[in-house]
PDB file of N, CA and C in Angstrom:
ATOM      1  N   UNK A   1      89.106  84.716  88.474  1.00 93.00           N
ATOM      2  CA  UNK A   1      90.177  83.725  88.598  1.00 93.00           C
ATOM      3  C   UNK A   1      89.632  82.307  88.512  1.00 93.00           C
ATOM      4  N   UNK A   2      90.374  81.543  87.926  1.00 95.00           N
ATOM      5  CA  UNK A   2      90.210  79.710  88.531  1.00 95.00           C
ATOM      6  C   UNK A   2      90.235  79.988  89.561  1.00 95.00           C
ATOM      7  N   UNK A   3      89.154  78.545  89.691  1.00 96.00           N
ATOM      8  CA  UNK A   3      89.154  78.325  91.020  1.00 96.00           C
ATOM      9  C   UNK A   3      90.382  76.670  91.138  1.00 96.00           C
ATOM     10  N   UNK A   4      91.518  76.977  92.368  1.00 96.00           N
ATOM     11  CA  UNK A   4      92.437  75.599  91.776  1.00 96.00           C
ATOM     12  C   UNK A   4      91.929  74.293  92.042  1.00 96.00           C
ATOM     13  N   UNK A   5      92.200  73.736  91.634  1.00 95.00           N
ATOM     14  CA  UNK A   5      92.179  72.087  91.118  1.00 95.00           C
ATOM     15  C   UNK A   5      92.248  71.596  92.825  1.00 95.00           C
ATOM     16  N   UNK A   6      93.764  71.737  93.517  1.00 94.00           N
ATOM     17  CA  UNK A   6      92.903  71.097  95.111  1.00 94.00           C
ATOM     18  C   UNK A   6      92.280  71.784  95.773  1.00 94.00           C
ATOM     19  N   UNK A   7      92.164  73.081  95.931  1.00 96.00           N
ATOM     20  CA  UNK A   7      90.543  73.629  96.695  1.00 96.00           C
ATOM     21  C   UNK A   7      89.372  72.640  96.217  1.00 96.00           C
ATOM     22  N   UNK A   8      89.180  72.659  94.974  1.00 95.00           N
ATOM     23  CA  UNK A   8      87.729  72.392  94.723  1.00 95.00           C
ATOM     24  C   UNK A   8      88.122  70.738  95.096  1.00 95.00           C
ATOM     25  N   UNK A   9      89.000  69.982  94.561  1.00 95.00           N
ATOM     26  CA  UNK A   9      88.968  68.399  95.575  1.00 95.00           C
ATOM     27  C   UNK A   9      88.885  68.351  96.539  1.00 95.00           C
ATOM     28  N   UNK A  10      89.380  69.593  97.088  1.00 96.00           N
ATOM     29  CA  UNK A  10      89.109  69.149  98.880  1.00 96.00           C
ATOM     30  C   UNK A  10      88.171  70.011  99.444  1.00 96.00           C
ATOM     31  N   UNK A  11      87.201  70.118  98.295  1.00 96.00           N
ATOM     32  CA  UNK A  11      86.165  71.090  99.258  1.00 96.00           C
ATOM     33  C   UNK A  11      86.555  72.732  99.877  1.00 96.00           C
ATOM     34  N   UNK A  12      87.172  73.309  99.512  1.00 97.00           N
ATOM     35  CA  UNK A  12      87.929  74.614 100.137  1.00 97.00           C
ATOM     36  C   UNK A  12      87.781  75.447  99.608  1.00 97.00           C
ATOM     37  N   UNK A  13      86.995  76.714 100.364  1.00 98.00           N
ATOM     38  CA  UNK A  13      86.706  77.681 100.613  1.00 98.00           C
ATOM     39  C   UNK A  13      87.769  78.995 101.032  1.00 98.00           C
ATOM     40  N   UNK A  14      87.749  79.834 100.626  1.00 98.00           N
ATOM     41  CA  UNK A  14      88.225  80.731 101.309  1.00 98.00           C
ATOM     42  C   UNK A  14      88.912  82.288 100.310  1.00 98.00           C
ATOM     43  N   UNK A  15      89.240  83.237 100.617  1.00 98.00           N
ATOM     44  CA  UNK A  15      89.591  84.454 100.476  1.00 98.00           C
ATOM     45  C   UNK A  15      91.253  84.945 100.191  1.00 98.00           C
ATOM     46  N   UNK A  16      91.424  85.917  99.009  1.00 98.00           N
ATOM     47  CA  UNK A  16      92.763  86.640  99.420  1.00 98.00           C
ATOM     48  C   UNK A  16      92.395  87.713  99.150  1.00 98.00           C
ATOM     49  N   UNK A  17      93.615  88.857  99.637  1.00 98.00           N
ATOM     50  CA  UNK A  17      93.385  89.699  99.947  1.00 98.00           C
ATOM     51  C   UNK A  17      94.489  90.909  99.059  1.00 98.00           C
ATOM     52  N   UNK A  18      94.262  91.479  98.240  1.00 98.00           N
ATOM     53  CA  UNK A  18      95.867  91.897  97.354  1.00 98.00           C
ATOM     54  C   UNK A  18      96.102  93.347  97.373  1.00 98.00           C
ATOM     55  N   UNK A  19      96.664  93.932  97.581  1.00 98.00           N
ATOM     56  CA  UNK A  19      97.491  94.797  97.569  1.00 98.00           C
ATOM     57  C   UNK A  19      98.441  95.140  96.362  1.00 98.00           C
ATOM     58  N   UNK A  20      98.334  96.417  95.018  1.00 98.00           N
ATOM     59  CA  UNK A  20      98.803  96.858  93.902  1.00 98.00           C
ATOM     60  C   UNK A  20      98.929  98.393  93.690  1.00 98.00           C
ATOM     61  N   UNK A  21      99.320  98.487  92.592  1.00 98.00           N
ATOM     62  CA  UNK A  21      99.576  99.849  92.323  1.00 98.00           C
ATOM     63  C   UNK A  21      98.763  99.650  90.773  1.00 98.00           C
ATOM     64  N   UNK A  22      97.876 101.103  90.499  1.00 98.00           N
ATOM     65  CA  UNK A  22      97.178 100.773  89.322  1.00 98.00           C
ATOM     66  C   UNK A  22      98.171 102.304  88.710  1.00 98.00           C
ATOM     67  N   UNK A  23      98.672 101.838  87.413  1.00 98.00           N
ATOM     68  CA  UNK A  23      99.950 102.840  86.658  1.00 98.00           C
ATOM     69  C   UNK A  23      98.931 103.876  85.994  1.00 98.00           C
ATOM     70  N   UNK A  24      99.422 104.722  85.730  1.00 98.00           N
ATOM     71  CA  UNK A  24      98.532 105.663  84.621  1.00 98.00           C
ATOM     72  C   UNK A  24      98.236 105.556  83.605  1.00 98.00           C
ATOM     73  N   UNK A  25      98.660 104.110  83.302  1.00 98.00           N
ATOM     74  CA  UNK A  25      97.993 103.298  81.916  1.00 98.00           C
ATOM     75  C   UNK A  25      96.984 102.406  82.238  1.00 98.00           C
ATOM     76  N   UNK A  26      96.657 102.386  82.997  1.00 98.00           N
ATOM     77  CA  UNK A  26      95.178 101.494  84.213  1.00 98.00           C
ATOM     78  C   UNK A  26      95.775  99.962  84.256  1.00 98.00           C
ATOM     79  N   UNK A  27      97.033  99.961  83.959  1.00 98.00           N
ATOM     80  CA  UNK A  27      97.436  98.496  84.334  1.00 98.00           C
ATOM     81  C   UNK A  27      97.744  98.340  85.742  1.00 98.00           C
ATOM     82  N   UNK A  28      97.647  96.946  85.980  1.00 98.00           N
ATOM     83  CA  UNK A  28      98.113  96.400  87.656  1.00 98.00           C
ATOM     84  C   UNK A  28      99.974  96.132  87.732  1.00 98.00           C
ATOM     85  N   UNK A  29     100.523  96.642  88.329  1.00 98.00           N
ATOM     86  CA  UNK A  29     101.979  96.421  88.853  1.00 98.00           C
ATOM     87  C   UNK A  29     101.713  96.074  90.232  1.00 98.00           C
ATOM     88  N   UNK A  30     103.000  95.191  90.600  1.00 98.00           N
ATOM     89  CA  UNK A  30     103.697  95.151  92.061  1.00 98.00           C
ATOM     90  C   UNK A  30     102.460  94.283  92.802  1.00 98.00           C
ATOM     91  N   UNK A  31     101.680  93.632  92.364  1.00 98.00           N
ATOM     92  CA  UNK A  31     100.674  93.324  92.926  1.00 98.00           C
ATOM     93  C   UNK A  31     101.385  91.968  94.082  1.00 98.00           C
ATOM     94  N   UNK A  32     100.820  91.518  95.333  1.00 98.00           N
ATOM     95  CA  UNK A  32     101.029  91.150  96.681  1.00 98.00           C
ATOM     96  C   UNK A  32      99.917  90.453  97.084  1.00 98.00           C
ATOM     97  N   UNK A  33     100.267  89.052  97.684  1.00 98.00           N
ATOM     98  CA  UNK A  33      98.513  89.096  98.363  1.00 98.00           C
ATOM     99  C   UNK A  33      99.454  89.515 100.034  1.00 98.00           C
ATOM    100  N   UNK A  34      98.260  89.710 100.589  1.00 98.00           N
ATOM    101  CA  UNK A  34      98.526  90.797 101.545  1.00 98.00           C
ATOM    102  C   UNK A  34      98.000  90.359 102.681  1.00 98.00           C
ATOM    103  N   UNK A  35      97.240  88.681 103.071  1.00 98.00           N
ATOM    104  CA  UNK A  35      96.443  88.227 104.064  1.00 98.00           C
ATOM    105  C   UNK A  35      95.439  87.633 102.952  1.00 98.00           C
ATOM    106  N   UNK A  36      95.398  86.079 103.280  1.00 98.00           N
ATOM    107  CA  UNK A  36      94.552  84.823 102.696  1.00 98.00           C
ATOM    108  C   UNK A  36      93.941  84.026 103.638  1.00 98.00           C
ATOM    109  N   UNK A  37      92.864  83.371 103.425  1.00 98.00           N
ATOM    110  CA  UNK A  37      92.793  82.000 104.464  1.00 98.00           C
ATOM    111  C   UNK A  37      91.996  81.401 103.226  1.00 98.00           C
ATOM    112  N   UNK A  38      92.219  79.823 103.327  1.00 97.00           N
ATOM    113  CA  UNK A  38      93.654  79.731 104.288  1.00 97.00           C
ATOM    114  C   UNK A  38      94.674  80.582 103.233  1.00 97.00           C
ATOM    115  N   UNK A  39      96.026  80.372 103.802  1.00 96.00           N
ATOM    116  CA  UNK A  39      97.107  80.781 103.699  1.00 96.00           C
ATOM    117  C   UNK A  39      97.666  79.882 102.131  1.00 96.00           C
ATOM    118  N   UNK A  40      98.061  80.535 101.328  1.00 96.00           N
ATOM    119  CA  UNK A  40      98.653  79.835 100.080  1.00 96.00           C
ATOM    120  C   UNK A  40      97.950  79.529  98.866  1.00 96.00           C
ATOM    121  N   UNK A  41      96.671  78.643  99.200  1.00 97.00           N
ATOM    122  CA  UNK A  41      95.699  78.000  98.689  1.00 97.00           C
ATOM    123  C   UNK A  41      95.819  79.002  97.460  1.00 97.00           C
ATOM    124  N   UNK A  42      95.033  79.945  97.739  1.00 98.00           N
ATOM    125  CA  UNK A  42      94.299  81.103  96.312  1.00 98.00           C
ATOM    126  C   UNK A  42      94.846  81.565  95.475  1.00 98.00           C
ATOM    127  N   UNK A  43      96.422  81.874  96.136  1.00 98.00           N
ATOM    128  CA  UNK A  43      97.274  83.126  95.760  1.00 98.00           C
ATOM    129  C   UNK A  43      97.847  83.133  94.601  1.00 98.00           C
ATOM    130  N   UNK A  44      98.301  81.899  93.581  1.00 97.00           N
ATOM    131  CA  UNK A  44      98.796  81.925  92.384  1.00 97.00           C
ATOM    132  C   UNK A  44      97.208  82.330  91.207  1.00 97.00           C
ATOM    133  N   UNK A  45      96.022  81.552  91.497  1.00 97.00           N
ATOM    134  CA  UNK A  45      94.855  82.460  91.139  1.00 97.00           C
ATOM    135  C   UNK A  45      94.895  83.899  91.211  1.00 97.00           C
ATOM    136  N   UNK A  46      95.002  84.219  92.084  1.00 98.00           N
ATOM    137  CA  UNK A  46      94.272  85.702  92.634  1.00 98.00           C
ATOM    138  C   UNK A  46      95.475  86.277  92.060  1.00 98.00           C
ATOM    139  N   UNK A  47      96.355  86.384  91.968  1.00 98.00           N
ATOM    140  CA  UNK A  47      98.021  87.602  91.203  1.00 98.00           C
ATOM    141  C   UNK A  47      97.392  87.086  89.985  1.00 98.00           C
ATOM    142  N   UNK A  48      97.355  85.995  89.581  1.00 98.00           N
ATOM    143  CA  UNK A  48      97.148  86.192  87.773  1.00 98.00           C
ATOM    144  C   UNK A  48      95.994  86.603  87.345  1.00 98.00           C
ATOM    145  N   UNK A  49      95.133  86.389  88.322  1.00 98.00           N
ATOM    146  CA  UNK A  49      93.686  87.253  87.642  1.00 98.00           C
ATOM    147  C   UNK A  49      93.855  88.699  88.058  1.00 98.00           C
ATOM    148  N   UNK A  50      94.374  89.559  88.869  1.00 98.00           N
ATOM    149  CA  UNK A  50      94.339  90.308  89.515  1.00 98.00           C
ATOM    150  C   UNK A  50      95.692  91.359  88.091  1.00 98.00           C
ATOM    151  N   UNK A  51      96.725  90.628  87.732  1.00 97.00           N
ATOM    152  CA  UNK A  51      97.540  91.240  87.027  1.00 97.00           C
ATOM    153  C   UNK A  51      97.184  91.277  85.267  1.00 97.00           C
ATOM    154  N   UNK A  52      95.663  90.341  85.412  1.00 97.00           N
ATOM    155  CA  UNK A  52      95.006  90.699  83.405  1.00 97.00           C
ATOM    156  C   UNK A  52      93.959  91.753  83.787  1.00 97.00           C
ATOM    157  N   UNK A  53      93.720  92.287  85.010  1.00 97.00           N
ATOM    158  CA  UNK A  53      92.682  93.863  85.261  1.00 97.00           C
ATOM    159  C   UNK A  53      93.260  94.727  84.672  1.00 97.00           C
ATOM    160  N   UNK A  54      92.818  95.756  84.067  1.00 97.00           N
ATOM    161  CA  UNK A  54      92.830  97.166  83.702  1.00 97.00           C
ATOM    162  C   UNK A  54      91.467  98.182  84.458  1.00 97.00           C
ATOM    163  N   UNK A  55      92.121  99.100  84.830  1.00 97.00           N
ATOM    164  CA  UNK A  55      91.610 100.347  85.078  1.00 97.00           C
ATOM    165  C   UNK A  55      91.360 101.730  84.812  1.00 97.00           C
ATOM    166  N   UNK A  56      90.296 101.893  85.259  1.00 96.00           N
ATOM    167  CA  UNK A  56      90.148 103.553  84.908  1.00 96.00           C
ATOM    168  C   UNK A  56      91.405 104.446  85.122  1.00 96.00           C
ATOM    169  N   UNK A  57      92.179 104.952  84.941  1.00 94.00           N
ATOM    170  CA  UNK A  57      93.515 105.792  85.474  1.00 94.00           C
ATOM    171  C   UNK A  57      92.941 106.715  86.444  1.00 94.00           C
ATOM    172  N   UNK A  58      93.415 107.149  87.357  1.00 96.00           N
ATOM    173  CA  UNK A  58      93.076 108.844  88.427  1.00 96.00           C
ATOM    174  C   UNK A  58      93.500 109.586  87.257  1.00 96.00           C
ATOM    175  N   UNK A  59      92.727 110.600  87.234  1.00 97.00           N
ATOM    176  CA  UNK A  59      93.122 111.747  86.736  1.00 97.00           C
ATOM    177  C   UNK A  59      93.390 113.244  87.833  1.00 97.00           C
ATOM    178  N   UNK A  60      94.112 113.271  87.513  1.00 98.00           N
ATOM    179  CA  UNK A  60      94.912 114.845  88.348  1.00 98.00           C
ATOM    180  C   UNK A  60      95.318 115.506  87.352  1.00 98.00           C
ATOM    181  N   UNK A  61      94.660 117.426  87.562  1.00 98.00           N
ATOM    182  CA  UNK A  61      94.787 118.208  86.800  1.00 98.00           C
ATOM    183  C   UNK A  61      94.941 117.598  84.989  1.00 98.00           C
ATOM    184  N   UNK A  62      93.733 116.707  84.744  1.00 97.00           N
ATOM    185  CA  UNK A  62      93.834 116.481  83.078  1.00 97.00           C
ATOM    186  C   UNK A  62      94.400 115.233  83.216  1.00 97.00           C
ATOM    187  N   UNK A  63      95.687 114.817  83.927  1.00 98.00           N
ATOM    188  CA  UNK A  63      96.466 113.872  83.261  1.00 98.00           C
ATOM    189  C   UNK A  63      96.457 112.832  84.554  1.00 98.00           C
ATOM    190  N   UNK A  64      97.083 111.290  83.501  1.00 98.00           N
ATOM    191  CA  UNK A  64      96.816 110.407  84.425  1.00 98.00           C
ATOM    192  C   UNK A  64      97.885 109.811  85.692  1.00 98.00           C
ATOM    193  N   UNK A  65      97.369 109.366  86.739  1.00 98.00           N
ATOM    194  CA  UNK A  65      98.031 109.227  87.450  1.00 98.00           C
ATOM    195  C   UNK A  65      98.574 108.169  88.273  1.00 98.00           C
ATOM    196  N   UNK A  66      99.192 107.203  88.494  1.00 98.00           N
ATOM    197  CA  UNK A  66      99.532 106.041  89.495  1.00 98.00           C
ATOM    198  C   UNK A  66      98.466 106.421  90.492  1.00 98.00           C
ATOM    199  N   UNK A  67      98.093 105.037  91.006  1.00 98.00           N
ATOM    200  CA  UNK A  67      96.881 105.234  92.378  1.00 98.00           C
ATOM    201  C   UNK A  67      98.161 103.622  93.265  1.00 98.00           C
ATOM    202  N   UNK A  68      98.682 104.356  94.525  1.00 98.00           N
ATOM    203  CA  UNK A  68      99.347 103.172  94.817  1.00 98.00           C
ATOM    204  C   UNK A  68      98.773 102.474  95.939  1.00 98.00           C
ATOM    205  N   UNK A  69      99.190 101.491  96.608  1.00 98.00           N
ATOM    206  CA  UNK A  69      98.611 100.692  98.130  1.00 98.00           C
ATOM    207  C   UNK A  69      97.008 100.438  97.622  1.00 98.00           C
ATOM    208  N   UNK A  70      96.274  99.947  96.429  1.00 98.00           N
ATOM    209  CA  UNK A  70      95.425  99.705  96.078  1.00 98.00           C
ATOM    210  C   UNK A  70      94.812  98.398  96.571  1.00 98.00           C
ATOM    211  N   UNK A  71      93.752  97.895  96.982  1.00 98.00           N
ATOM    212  CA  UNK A  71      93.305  96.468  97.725  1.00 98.00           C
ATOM    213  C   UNK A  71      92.267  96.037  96.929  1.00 98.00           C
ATOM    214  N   UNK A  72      92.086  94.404  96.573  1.00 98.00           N
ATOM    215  CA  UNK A  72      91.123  93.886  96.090  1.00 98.00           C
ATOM    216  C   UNK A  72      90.926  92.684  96.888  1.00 98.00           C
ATOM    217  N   UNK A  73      89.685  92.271  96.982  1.00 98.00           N
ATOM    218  CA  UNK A  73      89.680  91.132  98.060  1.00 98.00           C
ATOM    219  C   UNK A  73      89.054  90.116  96.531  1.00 98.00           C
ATOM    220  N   UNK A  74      89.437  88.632  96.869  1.00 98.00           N
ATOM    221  CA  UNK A  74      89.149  87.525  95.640  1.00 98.00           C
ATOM    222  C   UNK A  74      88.141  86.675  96.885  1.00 98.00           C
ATOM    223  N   UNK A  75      87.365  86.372  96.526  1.00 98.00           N
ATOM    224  CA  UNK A  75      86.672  85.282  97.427  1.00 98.00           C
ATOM    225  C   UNK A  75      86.320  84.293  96.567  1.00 98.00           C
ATOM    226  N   UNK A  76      86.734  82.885  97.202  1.00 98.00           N
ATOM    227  CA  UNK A  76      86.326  81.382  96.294  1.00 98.00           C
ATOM    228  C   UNK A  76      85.589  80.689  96.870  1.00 98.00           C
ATOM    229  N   UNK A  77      84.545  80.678  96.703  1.00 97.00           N
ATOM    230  CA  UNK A  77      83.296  79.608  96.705  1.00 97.00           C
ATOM    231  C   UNK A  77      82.832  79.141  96.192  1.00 97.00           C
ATOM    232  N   UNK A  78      82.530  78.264  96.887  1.00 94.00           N
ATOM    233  CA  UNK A  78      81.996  76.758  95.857  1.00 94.00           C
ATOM    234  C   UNK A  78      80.744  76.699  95.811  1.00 94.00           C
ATOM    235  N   UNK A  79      79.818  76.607  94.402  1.00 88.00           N
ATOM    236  CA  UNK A  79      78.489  76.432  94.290  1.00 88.00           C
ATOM    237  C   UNK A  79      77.859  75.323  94.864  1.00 88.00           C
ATOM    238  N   UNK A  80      77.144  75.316  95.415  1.00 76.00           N
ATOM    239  CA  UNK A  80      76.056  73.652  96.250  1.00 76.00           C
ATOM    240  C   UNK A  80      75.086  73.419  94.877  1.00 76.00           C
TER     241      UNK A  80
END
């Protein structure tokens, strides 16, 4: 993800936390952030990077399958 424009002016650090469903086409749906700090900052980053992922699909018996309540954590830090 970008990192946004006022985090990095104001020096800001911090984490979200997302919650998705990966479809049996390894795309991301329904994706959520789910707990951030701070709060707001990340979250238009973290859904749009989080919704251009693709995945491996589950496979069950051969064929593919939805994997739902899926979690990715985004962490933004700033290089010194």
């Amino acid at each position: 993800p970008q990192y946004p424009q006022i985090a990095l002016q104001k020096n800001i650090e911090g984490w979200a936390l997302t919650e998705f469903t990966i479809t049996s086409a390894g795309t991301v749906e329904d994706a959520i952030i789910v707990e951030a700090e701070p709060e707001r900052i990340f979250d238009r980053e973290t859904l749009r990077a989080i919704q251009r992922w693709k995945y491996q699909p589950k496979m069950v018996d051969g064929k593919p399958v939805p994997q739902y309540n899926m979690r990715e954590i985004f962490r933004f830090e700033i290089k010194q």
